[in-house]
């Protein structure tokens, strides 16, 4: 059954639903989905979480091609604890939330205008994509070179492991961004904070280190007061450049959306890795846009796992994990998706607006293998010996070599 007729069946089965669910439906005008299709399943008399069922149509009524057991490959930032501080908030999706994600963790952070993510460093490398507003970011590298830049929507930054840095929201309304770390165990609550260290060094040692009096550092606030704290919006970028300092030889920022996209019939792709953002040694990324009716074609990645973040629109991803195992997950803005290494997958726009998402890889380079391209570049007789297609279908493979194909 195709997707359209599956959704029609969902509508037709709405009549046999729970009273409470019917009330919810009357309020929202939505159809009550039931875990059934002709000859299979049955209604759900409840208890049930109708809003979640409505968000996950491909879990509730999986395509009949889904089979076997797969780990969970979806987690929403909306299911994460939010840590609120005086300058903004933060929440994270790590291996603790999404168990399969051993290699990558993500953080979603909001800094109000002037709000500062305290000067800090950590063991993992940090890659970032600006989702809203703008920020001033600062860092130094181990050669003592200085970095200060302003980043806006669609810009990236990358701080190698151990490199100390800060982020501050600019006017008029600060910023919101996604951080991606090259370690699934990363914990945003467990970073090396400037104030935390100073509070745990004897004052006479601080005095000796900085050549100041014993009481000079008594003014430093408790670490619980910093981390993400309110501060005045800084002046122009030029005023924050350090006089006489050597700028970093390799920039820690990159304008991803300024890249000319690869255009396809139903979308665009921008790829950023060490080939065009040399500092980003451990994270490669693709920003993908799929128009309504379009699809990110069947493919897999020959180098590593894929960690996704959905920025806007609605989509579903079908994954194939060999031995007949396949499962389908639904996504919307703020969701994280995951594809284990070498697992085949596609992502289909199931909404009425552009689907836009990020693919991140713990790798210095981006790579994928397209099923279409593989079959197009394999001797046709050999393909025919496997698939027994009609010759017209076979000829169609040779035309399609783009990463996003029309639906
Ligand atoms: Mn950081
Ligand atoms: Mn992929």
mmCIF file of C-alpha atoms and ligand atoms in Angstrom:
data_model
loop_
_atom_site.group_PDB
_atom_site.id
_atom_site.type_symbol
_atom_site.label_atom_id
_atom_site.label_comp_id
_atom_site.label_asym_id
_atom_site.label_seq_id
_atom_site.Cartn_x
_atom_site.Cartn_y
_atom_site.Cartn_z
ATOM 1 C CA UNK A 1 0.000 0.000 0.000
ATOM 2 C CA UNK A 2 1.381 3.432 -0.828
ATOM 3 C CA UNK A 3 1.618 6.246 1.680
ATOM 4 C CA UNK A 4 -1.463 8.075 0.451
ATOM 5 C CA UNK A 5 -3.786 5.089 0.731
ATOM 6 C CA UNK A 6 -2.273 4.200 4.125
ATOM 7 C CA UNK A 7 -3.223 7.645 5.398
ATOM 8 C CA UNK A 8 -6.744 7.224 3.932
ATOM 9 C CA UNK A 9 -7.102 4.000 5.934
ATOM 10 C CA UNK A 10 -5.991 5.880 9.055
ATOM 11 C CA UNK A 11 -8.803 8.357 8.433
ATOM 12 C CA UNK A 12 -11.344 5.576 7.834
ATOM 13 C CA UNK A 13 -10.487 3.832 11.117
ATOM 14 C CA UNK A 14 -10.944 6.978 13.161
ATOM 15 C CA UNK A 15 -14.582 6.082 13.924
ATOM 16 C CA UNK A 16 -13.712 3.309 16.412
ATOM 17 C CA UNK A 17 -11.660 5.496 18.706
ATOM 18 C CA UNK A 18 -11.536 6.257 22.393
ATOM 19 C CA UNK A 19 -13.832 8.945 23.816
ATOM 20 C CA UNK A 20 -10.953 11.069 25.117
ATOM 21 C CA UNK A 21 -9.163 10.769 21.822
ATOM 22 C CA UNK A 22 -12.321 11.825 19.987
ATOM 23 C CA UNK A 23 -12.526 14.913 22.159
ATOM 24 C CA UNK A 24 -8.901 15.707 21.359
ATOM 25 C CA UNK A 25 -9.696 15.251 17.707
ATOM 26 C CA UNK A 26 -12.674 17.595 17.847
ATOM 27 C CA UNK A 27 -10.379 20.224 19.382
ATOM 28 C CA UNK A 28 -7.597 19.915 16.823
ATOM 29 C CA UNK A 29 -9.513 18.735 13.761
ATOM 30 C CA UNK A 30 -6.933 15.948 13.336
ATOM 31 C CA UNK A 31 -7.663 12.389 12.345
ATOM 32 C CA UNK A 32 -7.366 9.770 15.110
ATOM 33 C CA UNK A 33 -4.695 7.335 13.937
ATOM 34 C CA UNK A 34 -5.143 3.648 14.786
ATOM 35 C CA UNK A 35 -2.446 0.940 14.766
ATOM 36 C CA UNK A 36 -4.043 -1.061 11.998
ATOM 37 C CA UNK A 37 -4.269 -1.554 8.271
ATOM 38 C CA UNK A 38 -6.608 -3.945 6.410
ATOM 39 C CA UNK A 39 -6.209 -7.460 7.811
ATOM 40 C CA UNK A 40 -3.597 -6.445 10.408
ATOM 41 C CA UNK A 41 -3.520 -4.782 13.814
ATOM 42 C CA UNK A 42 -6.516 -3.276 15.586
ATOM 43 C CA UNK A 43 -7.713 -0.088 17.216
ATOM 44 C CA UNK A 44 -6.071 1.280 20.355
ATOM 45 C CA UNK A 45 -8.834 1.688 22.968
ATOM 46 C CA UNK A 46 -6.318 3.412 25.276
ATOM 47 C CA UNK A 47 -4.652 4.486 27.440
ATOM 48 C CA UNK A 48 -2.651 6.221 24.762
ATOM 49 C CA UNK A 49 -0.615 9.373 24.113
ATOM 50 C CA UNK A 50 -2.445 10.612 21.054
ATOM 51 C CA UNK A 51 -0.134 13.544 20.321
ATOM 52 C CA UNK A 52 2.880 11.225 20.145
ATOM 53 C CA UNK A 53 0.996 8.723 18.002
ATOM 54 C CA UNK A 54 0.126 11.543 15.611
ATOM 55 C CA UNK A 55 3.778 12.562 15.437
ATOM 56 C CA UNK A 56 4.913 9.006 14.665
ATOM 57 C CA UNK A 57 2.617 7.635 11.924
ATOM 58 C CA UNK A 58 5.356 5.299 10.650
ATOM 59 C CA UNK A 59 5.859 3.719 14.083
ATOM 60 C CA UNK A 60 2.112 3.322 14.704
ATOM 61 C CA UNK A 61 1.351 1.993 11.207
ATOM 62 C CA UNK A 62 4.732 0.913 9.828
ATOM 63 C CA UNK A 63 5.178 0.339 6.115
ATOM 64 C CA UNK A 64 4.636 -3.396 5.532
ATOM 65 C CA UNK A 65 8.290 -3.562 4.416
ATOM 66 C CA UNK A 66 9.480 -2.806 7.988
ATOM 67 C CA UNK A 67 10.771 -5.914 9.749
ATOM 68 C CA UNK A 68 12.886 -7.121 12.664
ATOM 69 C CA UNK A 69 14.475 -5.337 15.590
ATOM 70 C CA UNK A 70 16.504 -2.140 15.332
ATOM 71 C CA UNK A 71 17.713 0.208 18.054
ATOM 72 C CA UNK A 72 15.843 3.501 18.473
ATOM 73 C CA UNK A 73 17.151 5.993 15.872
ATOM 74 C CA UNK A 74 15.188 9.087 16.870
ATOM 75 C CA UNK A 75 15.209 11.432 19.859
ATOM 76 C CA UNK A 76 13.657 14.866 20.203
ATOM 77 C CA UNK A 77 15.324 17.743 22.017
ATOM 78 C CA UNK A 78 11.792 18.322 23.383
ATOM 79 C CA UNK A 79 12.316 15.188 25.524
ATOM 80 C CA UNK A 80 15.531 16.567 27.048
ATOM 81 C CA UNK A 81 15.966 18.325 30.397
ATOM 82 C CA UNK A 82 16.446 22.088 29.979
ATOM 83 C CA UNK A 83 19.070 23.736 32.175
ATOM 84 C CA UNK A 84 18.019 27.368 32.697
ATOM 85 C CA UNK A 85 20.555 30.005 33.739
ATOM 86 C CA UNK A 86 20.537 33.812 33.959
ATOM 87 C CA UNK A 87 21.836 34.262 30.386
ATOM 88 C CA UNK A 88 19.867 31.555 28.532
ATOM 89 C CA UNK A 89 19.342 27.792 28.526
ATOM 90 C CA UNK A 90 20.807 24.534 27.231
ATOM 91 C CA UNK A 91 19.710 20.922 26.641
ATOM 92 C CA UNK A 92 21.486 17.903 25.244
ATOM 93 C CA UNK A 93 20.998 14.661 23.311
ATOM 94 C CA UNK A 94 23.899 12.323 24.121
ATOM 95 C CA UNK A 95 24.431 8.544 24.331
ATOM 96 C CA UNK A 96 22.456 8.746 27.602
ATOM 97 C CA UNK A 97 19.339 9.889 25.700
ATOM 98 C CA UNK A 98 19.917 8.176 22.340
ATOM 99 C CA UNK A 99 21.740 4.958 23.256
ATOM 100 C CA UNK A 100 22.963 4.110 19.753
ATOM 101 C CA UNK A 101 24.864 7.420 19.457
ATOM 102 C CA UNK A 102 28.257 6.433 20.874
ATOM 103 C CA UNK A 103 30.351 8.676 18.616
ATOM 104 C CA UNK A 104 28.444 11.980 18.592
ATOM 105 C CA UNK A 105 26.489 14.092 21.106
ATOM 106 C CA UNK A 106 24.448 17.233 20.446
ATOM 107 C CA UNK A 107 23.566 20.327 22.474
ATOM 108 C CA UNK A 108 20.870 22.906 21.699
ATOM 109 C CA UNK A 109 21.616 26.252 23.369
ATOM 110 C CA UNK A 110 19.941 29.645 23.671
ATOM 111 C CA UNK A 111 21.873 32.753 24.684
ATOM 112 C CA UNK A 112 19.848 35.896 25.318
ATOM 113 C CA UNK A 113 21.191 39.234 24.031
ATOM 114 C CA UNK A 114 24.489 39.681 25.907
ATOM 115 C CA UNK A 115 24.209 36.190 27.481
ATOM 116 C CA UNK A 116 27.621 34.491 27.753
ATOM 117 C CA UNK A 117 28.541 30.810 27.673
ATOM 118 C CA UNK A 118 31.425 31.078 30.156
ATOM 119 C CA UNK A 119 35.047 30.791 28.987
ATOM 120 C CA UNK A 120 35.701 27.020 29.024
ATOM 121 C CA UNK A 121 37.218 24.045 27.230
ATOM 122 C CA UNK A 122 36.518 20.309 26.972
ATOM 123 C CA UNK A 123 38.014 17.036 25.765
ATOM 124 C CA UNK A 124 35.674 16.690 22.760
ATOM 125 C CA UNK A 125 35.892 18.861 19.652
ATOM 126 C CA UNK A 126 32.927 21.225 19.158
ATOM 127 C CA UNK A 127 31.192 21.858 15.811
ATOM 128 C CA UNK A 128 28.286 24.310 15.654
ATOM 129 C CA UNK A 129 25.530 25.538 13.351
ATOM 130 C CA UNK A 130 23.777 28.857 14.085
ATOM 131 C CA UNK A 131 19.983 28.414 13.963
ATOM 132 C CA UNK A 132 18.759 31.886 14.991
ATOM 133 C CA UNK A 133 20.218 35.325 15.648
ATOM 134 C CA UNK A 134 23.926 35.982 16.022
ATOM 135 C CA UNK A 135 26.799 35.498 18.450
ATOM 136 C CA UNK A 136 30.363 36.602 19.102
ATOM 137 C CA UNK A 137 32.745 33.678 19.534
ATOM 138 C CA UNK A 138 36.283 33.802 20.908
ATOM 139 C CA UNK A 139 39.129 31.283 21.194
ATOM 140 C CA UNK A 140 42.888 30.904 21.155
ATOM 141 C CA UNK A 141 44.889 28.039 19.690
ATOM 142 C CA UNK A 142 47.901 26.302 21.332
ATOM 143 C CA UNK A 143 50.242 28.555 19.305
ATOM 144 C CA UNK A 144 48.862 31.556 21.190
ATOM 145 C CA UNK A 145 47.010 32.868 18.124
ATOM 146 C CA UNK A 146 43.755 34.700 18.745
ATOM 147 C CA UNK A 147 40.300 34.259 17.238
ATOM 148 C CA UNK A 148 37.268 36.572 17.581
ATOM 149 C CA UNK A 149 34.375 36.515 15.100
ATOM 150 C CA UNK A 150 30.652 37.203 14.771
ATOM 151 C CA UNK A 151 28.493 34.383 13.387
ATOM 152 C CA UNK A 152 24.907 34.492 12.110
ATOM 153 C CA UNK A 153 22.262 32.065 10.855
ATOM 154 C CA UNK A 154 23.772 29.324 8.692
ATOM 155 C CA UNK A 155 27.336 29.936 9.913
ATOM 156 C CA UNK A 156 29.484 27.223 11.525
ATOM 157 C CA UNK A 157 32.286 27.117 14.018
ATOM 158 C CA UNK A 158 34.672 24.360 15.057
ATOM 159 C CA UNK A 159 36.840 24.328 18.180
ATOM 160 C CA UNK A 160 39.337 21.427 18.346
ATOM 161 C CA UNK A 161 39.505 19.401 21.569
ATOM 162 C CA UNK A 162 41.083 21.332 24.413
ATOM 163 C CA UNK A 163 40.857 24.723 22.697
ATOM 164 C CA UNK A 164 39.408 27.317 25.141
ATOM 165 C CA UNK A 165 36.477 29.371 23.877
ATOM 166 C CA UNK A 166 33.379 31.444 24.654
ATOM 167 C CA UNK A 167 30.071 32.294 22.966
ATOM 168 C CA UNK A 168 28.028 35.456 23.567
ATOM 169 C CA UNK A 169 24.572 36.360 22.213
ATOM 170 C CA UNK A 170 24.451 39.644 20.251
ATOM 171 C CA UNK A 171 21.592 42.101 19.724
ATOM 172 C CA UNK A 172 18.743 42.410 19.195
ATOM 173 C CA UNK A 173 17.659 39.005 20.549
ATOM 174 C CA UNK A 174 20.723 36.839 21.141
ATOM 175 C CA UNK A 175 20.926 33.486 19.399
ATOM 176 C CA UNK A 176 20.069 29.791 19.348
ATOM 177 C CA UNK A 177 22.446 27.180 17.962
ATOM 178 C CA UNK A 178 23.213 23.483 17.656
ATOM 179 C CA UNK A 179 26.501 22.102 19.013
ATOM 180 C CA UNK A 180 27.823 18.747 17.842
ATOM 181 C CA UNK A 181 30.599 16.958 19.780
ATOM 182 C CA UNK A 182 32.729 14.093 18.445
ATOM 183 C CA UNK A 183 32.029 11.959 21.553
ATOM 184 C CA UNK A 184 28.624 10.475 22.438
ATOM 185 C CA UNK A 185 29.554 10.570 26.161
ATOM 186 C CA UNK A 186 30.057 14.343 26.074
ATOM 187 C CA UNK A 187 28.260 16.162 28.901
ATOM 188 C CA UNK A 188 27.628 19.919 28.665
ATOM 189 C CA UNK A 189 27.455 19.955 32.492
ATOM 190 C CA UNK A 190 31.001 18.587 32.704
ATOM 191 C CA UNK A 191 33.272 21.095 30.974
ATOM 192 C CA UNK A 192 36.388 22.873 32.255
ATOM 193 C CA UNK A 193 35.084 26.260 33.448
ATOM 194 C CA UNK A 194 37.305 29.268 34.089
ATOM 195 C CA UNK A 195 35.555 30.178 37.363
ATOM 196 C CA UNK A 196 35.497 26.551 38.566
ATOM 197 C CA UNK A 197 39.274 26.223 38.233
ATOM 198 C CA UNK A 198 40.013 29.551 39.894
ATOM 199 C CA UNK A 199 37.837 28.488 42.872
ATOM 200 C CA UNK A 200 39.930 25.332 43.261
ATOM 201 C CA UNK A 201 43.427 26.804 43.281
ATOM 202 C CA UNK A 202 44.881 28.159 46.596
ATOM 203 C CA UNK A 203 44.877 31.961 46.541
ATOM 204 C CA UNK A 204 48.651 32.176 47.112
ATOM 205 C CA UNK A 205 49.177 29.974 44.040
ATOM 206 C CA UNK A 206 46.942 32.285 41.968
ATOM 207 C CA UNK A 207 48.923 35.246 43.319
ATOM 208 C CA UNK A 208 52.226 33.621 42.310
ATOM 209 C CA UNK A 209 50.894 32.587 38.885
ATOM 210 C CA UNK A 210 49.528 36.007 37.909
ATOM 211 C CA UNK A 211 52.008 38.140 39.888
ATOM 212 C CA UNK A 212 49.262 39.807 41.943
ATOM 213 C CA UNK A 213 48.255 40.069 45.608
ATOM 214 C CA UNK A 214 46.833 37.129 47.592
ATOM 215 C CA UNK A 215 43.335 38.643 47.677
ATOM 216 C CA UNK A 216 43.185 39.729 44.021
ATOM 217 C CA UNK A 217 40.926 36.867 42.942
ATOM 218 C CA UNK A 218 38.481 37.081 45.870
ATOM 219 C CA UNK A 219 36.022 38.838 43.545
ATOM 220 C CA UNK A 220 35.535 35.836 41.229
ATOM 221 C CA UNK A 221 31.892 34.691 41.434
ATOM 222 C CA UNK A 222 30.960 31.145 42.350
ATOM 223 C CA UNK A 223 30.854 28.865 39.234
ATOM 224 C CA UNK A 224 27.101 28.396 39.770
ATOM 225 C CA UNK A 225 26.692 32.136 38.991
ATOM 226 C CA UNK A 226 28.452 31.853 35.611
ATOM 227 C CA UNK A 227 28.248 28.939 33.079
ATOM 228 C CA UNK A 228 25.536 30.803 31.091
ATOM 229 C CA UNK A 229 25.213 34.285 32.547
ATOM 230 C CA UNK A 230 23.673 37.643 31.660
ATOM 231 C CA UNK A 231 26.053 40.403 30.546
ATOM 232 C CA UNK A 232 25.849 43.606 28.465
ATOM 233 C CA UNK A 233 25.793 43.174 24.663
ATOM 234 C CA UNK A 234 29.384 43.739 23.470
ATOM 235 C CA UNK A 235 30.415 46.571 21.129
ATOM 236 C CA UNK A 236 31.421 46.264 17.477
ATOM 237 C CA UNK A 237 33.542 43.265 16.459
ATOM 238 C CA UNK A 238 36.529 45.504 15.714
ATOM 239 C CA UNK A 239 36.539 46.709 19.348
ATOM 240 C CA UNK A 240 36.903 43.090 20.583
ATOM 241 C CA UNK A 241 39.906 42.232 18.367
ATOM 242 C CA UNK A 242 42.972 41.901 20.565
ATOM 243 C CA UNK A 243 45.522 44.601 19.677
ATOM 244 C CA UNK A 244 48.879 43.176 18.631
ATOM 245 C CA UNK A 245 47.668 39.536 18.683
ATOM 246 C CA UNK A 246 48.350 37.209 15.769
ATOM 247 C CA UNK A 247 45.093 35.920 14.272
ATOM 248 C CA UNK A 248 44.670 32.127 14.037
ATOM 249 C CA UNK A 249 46.251 30.758 10.863
ATOM 250 C CA UNK A 250 43.173 28.572 10.289
ATOM 251 C CA UNK A 251 39.779 30.174 10.946
ATOM 252 C CA UNK A 252 37.473 28.493 13.454
ATOM 253 C CA UNK A 253 34.354 29.824 11.612
ATOM 254 C CA UNK A 254 32.803 29.115 8.216
ATOM 255 C CA UNK A 255 29.807 30.512 6.274
ATOM 256 C CA UNK A 256 28.041 27.263 5.334
ATOM 257 C CA UNK A 257 24.919 28.755 3.743
ATOM 258 C CA UNK A 258 27.085 31.127 1.693
ATOM 259 C CA UNK A 259 28.371 28.044 -0.136
ATOM 260 C CA UNK A 260 26.914 27.553 -3.615
ATOM 261 C CA UNK A 261 24.531 24.604 -3.163
ATOM 262 C CA UNK A 262 24.490 21.491 -5.311
ATOM 263 C CA UNK A 263 21.078 21.942 -6.969
ATOM 264 C CA UNK A 264 18.865 18.990 -7.821
ATOM 265 C CA UNK A 265 15.369 18.587 -9.237
ATOM 266 C CA UNK A 266 13.728 18.701 -5.817
ATOM 267 C CA UNK A 267 16.268 20.174 -3.427
ATOM 268 C CA UNK A 268 19.743 21.404 -2.589
ATOM 269 C CA UNK A 269 22.789 20.068 -0.744
ATOM 270 C CA UNK A 270 25.718 21.927 0.795
ATOM 271 C CA UNK A 271 28.663 19.839 1.985
ATOM 272 C CA UNK A 272 31.250 21.148 4.460
ATOM 273 C CA UNK A 273 34.313 19.153 5.492
ATOM 274 C CA UNK A 274 38.086 19.706 5.656
ATOM 275 C CA UNK A 275 38.151 20.357 1.889
ATOM 276 C CA UNK A 276 36.406 23.746 2.378
ATOM 277 C CA UNK A 277 36.569 24.233 6.189
ATOM 278 C CA UNK A 278 40.101 23.008 7.044
ATOM 279 C CA UNK A 279 39.750 23.542 10.828
ATOM 280 C CA UNK A 280 36.899 21.018 11.059
ATOM 281 C CA UNK A 281 39.100 17.944 11.285
ATOM 282 C CA UNK A 282 36.683 15.535 13.021
ATOM 283 C CA UNK A 283 33.207 16.622 11.834
ATOM 284 C CA UNK A 284 31.952 16.600 8.229
ATOM 285 C CA UNK A 285 28.452 17.885 7.478
ATOM 286 C CA UNK A 286 25.790 18.261 4.815
ATOM 287 C CA UNK A 287 22.893 20.734 4.878
ATOM 288 C CA UNK A 288 20.055 19.190 2.870
ATOM 289 C CA UNK A 289 16.832 20.794 1.600
ATOM 290 C CA UNK A 290 14.120 18.588 0.111
ATOM 291 C CA UNK A 291 11.044 20.173 -1.484
ATOM 292 C CA UNK A 292 7.544 18.739 -0.874
ATOM 293 C CA UNK A 293 7.140 15.452 -2.740
ATOM 294 C CA UNK A 294 10.911 15.040 -2.982
ATOM 295 C CA UNK A 295 13.256 12.578 -1.343
ATOM 296 C CA UNK A 296 16.888 12.201 -0.296
ATOM 297 C CA UNK A 297 17.578 9.110 -2.387
ATOM 298 C CA UNK A 298 18.475 5.576 -1.203
ATOM 299 C CA UNK A 299 22.128 5.651 -0.122
ATOM 300 C CA UNK A 300 24.597 4.814 2.633
ATOM 301 C CA UNK A 301 27.870 6.184 3.979
ATOM 302 C CA UNK A 302 31.053 4.143 3.555
ATOM 303 C CA UNK A 303 33.008 5.867 6.338
ATOM 304 C CA UNK A 304 30.952 6.251 9.538
ATOM 305 C CA UNK A 305 27.616 6.771 11.363
ATOM 306 C CA UNK A 306 25.338 9.733 10.554
ATOM 307 C CA UNK A 307 23.883 12.068 13.235
ATOM 308 C CA UNK A 308 21.028 14.256 11.989
ATOM 309 C CA UNK A 309 19.310 17.405 13.189
ATOM 310 C CA UNK A 310 15.992 18.473 11.674
ATOM 311 C CA UNK A 311 15.660 22.250 11.238
ATOM 312 C CA UNK A 312 12.256 22.603 9.554
ATOM 313 C CA UNK A 313 9.508 20.666 7.783
ATOM 314 C CA UNK A 314 8.458 17.062 8.205
ATOM 315 C CA UNK A 315 10.012 13.871 6.936
ATOM 316 C CA UNK A 316 10.392 10.187 7.442
ATOM 317 C CA UNK A 317 13.504 8.059 7.221
ATOM 318 C CA UNK A 318 13.534 4.390 6.304
ATOM 319 C CA UNK A 319 16.665 2.446 7.304
ATOM 320 C CA UNK A 320 17.831 -0.985 6.172
ATOM 321 C CA UNK A 321 20.236 -2.836 8.496
ATOM 322 C CA UNK A 322 20.834 -6.118 6.549
ATOM 323 C CA UNK A 323 19.341 -9.550 7.432
ATOM 324 C CA UNK A 324 15.869 -8.273 6.532
ATOM 325 C CA UNK A 325 15.869 -5.606 9.272
ATOM 326 C CA UNK A 326 14.181 -2.340 8.336
ATOM 327 C CA UNK A 327 12.420 0.399 10.275
ATOM 328 C CA UNK A 328 10.871 3.791 9.559
ATOM 329 C CA UNK A 329 11.032 6.880 11.801
ATOM 330 C CA UNK A 330 9.255 10.253 11.551
ATOM 331 C CA UNK A 331 10.966 13.600 12.123
ATOM 332 C CA UNK A 332 10.134 17.258 12.580
ATOM 333 C CA UNK A 333 11.948 20.432 13.672
ATOM 334 C CA UNK A 334 14.094 19.877 16.768
ATOM 335 C CA UNK A 335 14.424 16.103 16.309
ATOM 336 C CA UNK A 336 17.666 14.140 16.160
ATOM 337 C CA UNK A 337 18.035 11.166 13.812
ATOM 338 C CA UNK A 338 20.750 8.534 13.674
ATOM 339 C CA UNK A 339 21.981 6.112 11.011
ATOM 340 C CA UNK A 340 24.456 3.401 12.088
ATOM 341 C CA UNK A 341 27.581 2.981 9.939
ATOM 342 C CA UNK A 342 26.891 1.589 6.418
ATOM 343 C CA UNK A 343 23.135 1.205 7.046
ATOM 344 C CA UNK A 344 21.072 1.951 3.900
ATOM 345 C CA UNK A 345 18.540 4.788 4.191
ATOM 346 C CA UNK A 346 16.316 7.361 2.471
ATOM 347 C CA UNK A 347 14.627 10.524 3.777
ATOM 348 C CA UNK A 348 11.313 11.543 2.280
ATOM 349 C CA UNK A 349 9.605 14.928 2.668
ATOM 350 C CA UNK A 350 6.151 14.002 4.064
ATOM 351 C CA UNK A 351 5.016 17.597 4.668
ATOM 352 C CA UNK A 352 3.745 20.514 2.615
ATOM 353 C CA UNK A 353 6.811 22.742 3.125
ATOM 354 C CA UNK A 354 10.553 22.441 2.540
ATOM 355 C CA UNK A 355 12.246 19.777 4.676
ATOM 356 C CA UNK A 356 15.619 21.044 5.884
ATOM 357 C CA UNK A 357 18.053 19.023 7.964
ATOM 358 C CA UNK A 358 21.737 18.595 8.804
ATOM 359 C CA UNK A 359 23.758 15.389 8.448
ATOM 360 C CA UNK A 360 26.883 15.191 10.622
ATOM 361 C CA UNK A 361 29.670 12.617 10.499
ATOM 362 C CA UNK A 362 32.606 12.005 12.825
ATOM 363 C CA UNK A 363 35.035 12.208 9.925
ATOM 364 C CA UNK A 364 37.357 14.635 8.160
ATOM 365 C CA UNK A 365 35.492 14.047 4.875
ATOM 366 C CA UNK A 366 31.971 13.607 3.580
ATOM 367 C CA UNK A 367 31.201 10.473 1.547
ATOM 368 C CA UNK A 368 28.126 8.595 0.387
ATOM 369 C CA UNK A 369 27.265 5.785 -2.011
ATOM 370 C CA UNK A 370 24.084 6.151 -4.074
ATOM 371 C CA UNK A 371 22.076 3.029 -4.901
ATOM 372 C CA UNK A 372 21.013 4.637 -8.194
ATOM 373 C CA UNK A 373 24.587 5.412 -9.147
ATOM 374 C CA UNK A 374 25.808 1.936 -8.207
ATOM 375 C CA UNK A 375 23.224 0.305 -10.445
ATOM 376 C CA UNK A 376 23.841 2.846 -13.237
ATOM 377 C CA UNK A 377 27.577 2.107 -13.199
ATOM 378 C CA UNK A 378 27.238 -1.692 -13.097
ATOM 379 C CA UNK A 379 27.036 -3.661 -16.402
ATOM 380 C CA UNK A 380 23.326 -3.707 -17.334
ATOM 381 C CA UNK A 381 23.316 -7.472 -18.040
ATOM 382 C CA UNK A 382 24.614 -8.097 -14.530
ATOM 383 C CA UNK A 383 21.928 -5.816 -13.014
ATOM 384 C CA UNK A 384 19.297 -7.600 -15.123
ATOM 385 C CA UNK A 385 20.489 -11.014 -13.980
ATOM 386 C CA UNK A 386 19.656 -9.871 -10.414
ATOM 387 C CA UNK A 387 16.532 -7.738 -10.801
ATOM 388 C CA UNK A 388 14.853 -8.896 -14.043
ATOM 389 C CA UNK A 389 13.511 -5.394 -14.794
ATOM 390 C CA UNK A 390 11.973 -4.210 -18.031
ATOM 391 C CA UNK A 391 14.561 -2.408 -20.223
ATOM 392 C CA UNK A 392 12.884 1.014 -19.797
ATOM 393 C CA UNK A 393 13.213 0.834 -16.011
ATOM 394 C CA UNK A 394 16.858 -0.102 -16.357
ATOM 395 C CA UNK A 395 17.498 2.860 -18.691
ATOM 396 C CA UNK A 396 15.960 5.240 -16.109
ATOM 397 C CA UNK A 397 18.716 4.370 -13.563
ATOM 398 C CA UNK A 398 21.352 5.870 -15.834
ATOM 399 C CA UNK A 399 19.747 9.320 -15.731
ATOM 400 C CA UNK A 400 19.592 9.730 -11.971
ATOM 401 C CA UNK A 401 22.883 10.718 -10.345
ATOM 402 C CA UNK A 402 21.794 13.455 -7.957
ATOM 403 C CA UNK A 403 21.573 13.034 -4.173
ATOM 404 C CA UNK A 404 17.979 14.325 -4.001
ATOM 405 C CA UNK A 405 15.443 12.860 -6.405
ATOM 406 C CA UNK A 406 11.860 13.938 -7.097
ATOM 407 C CA UNK A 407 9.120 11.940 -5.382
HETATM 408 MN MN1 LIG B 1 32.214 24.419 24.290
HETATM 409 MN MN1 LIG B 2 22.724 9.781 4.769
#
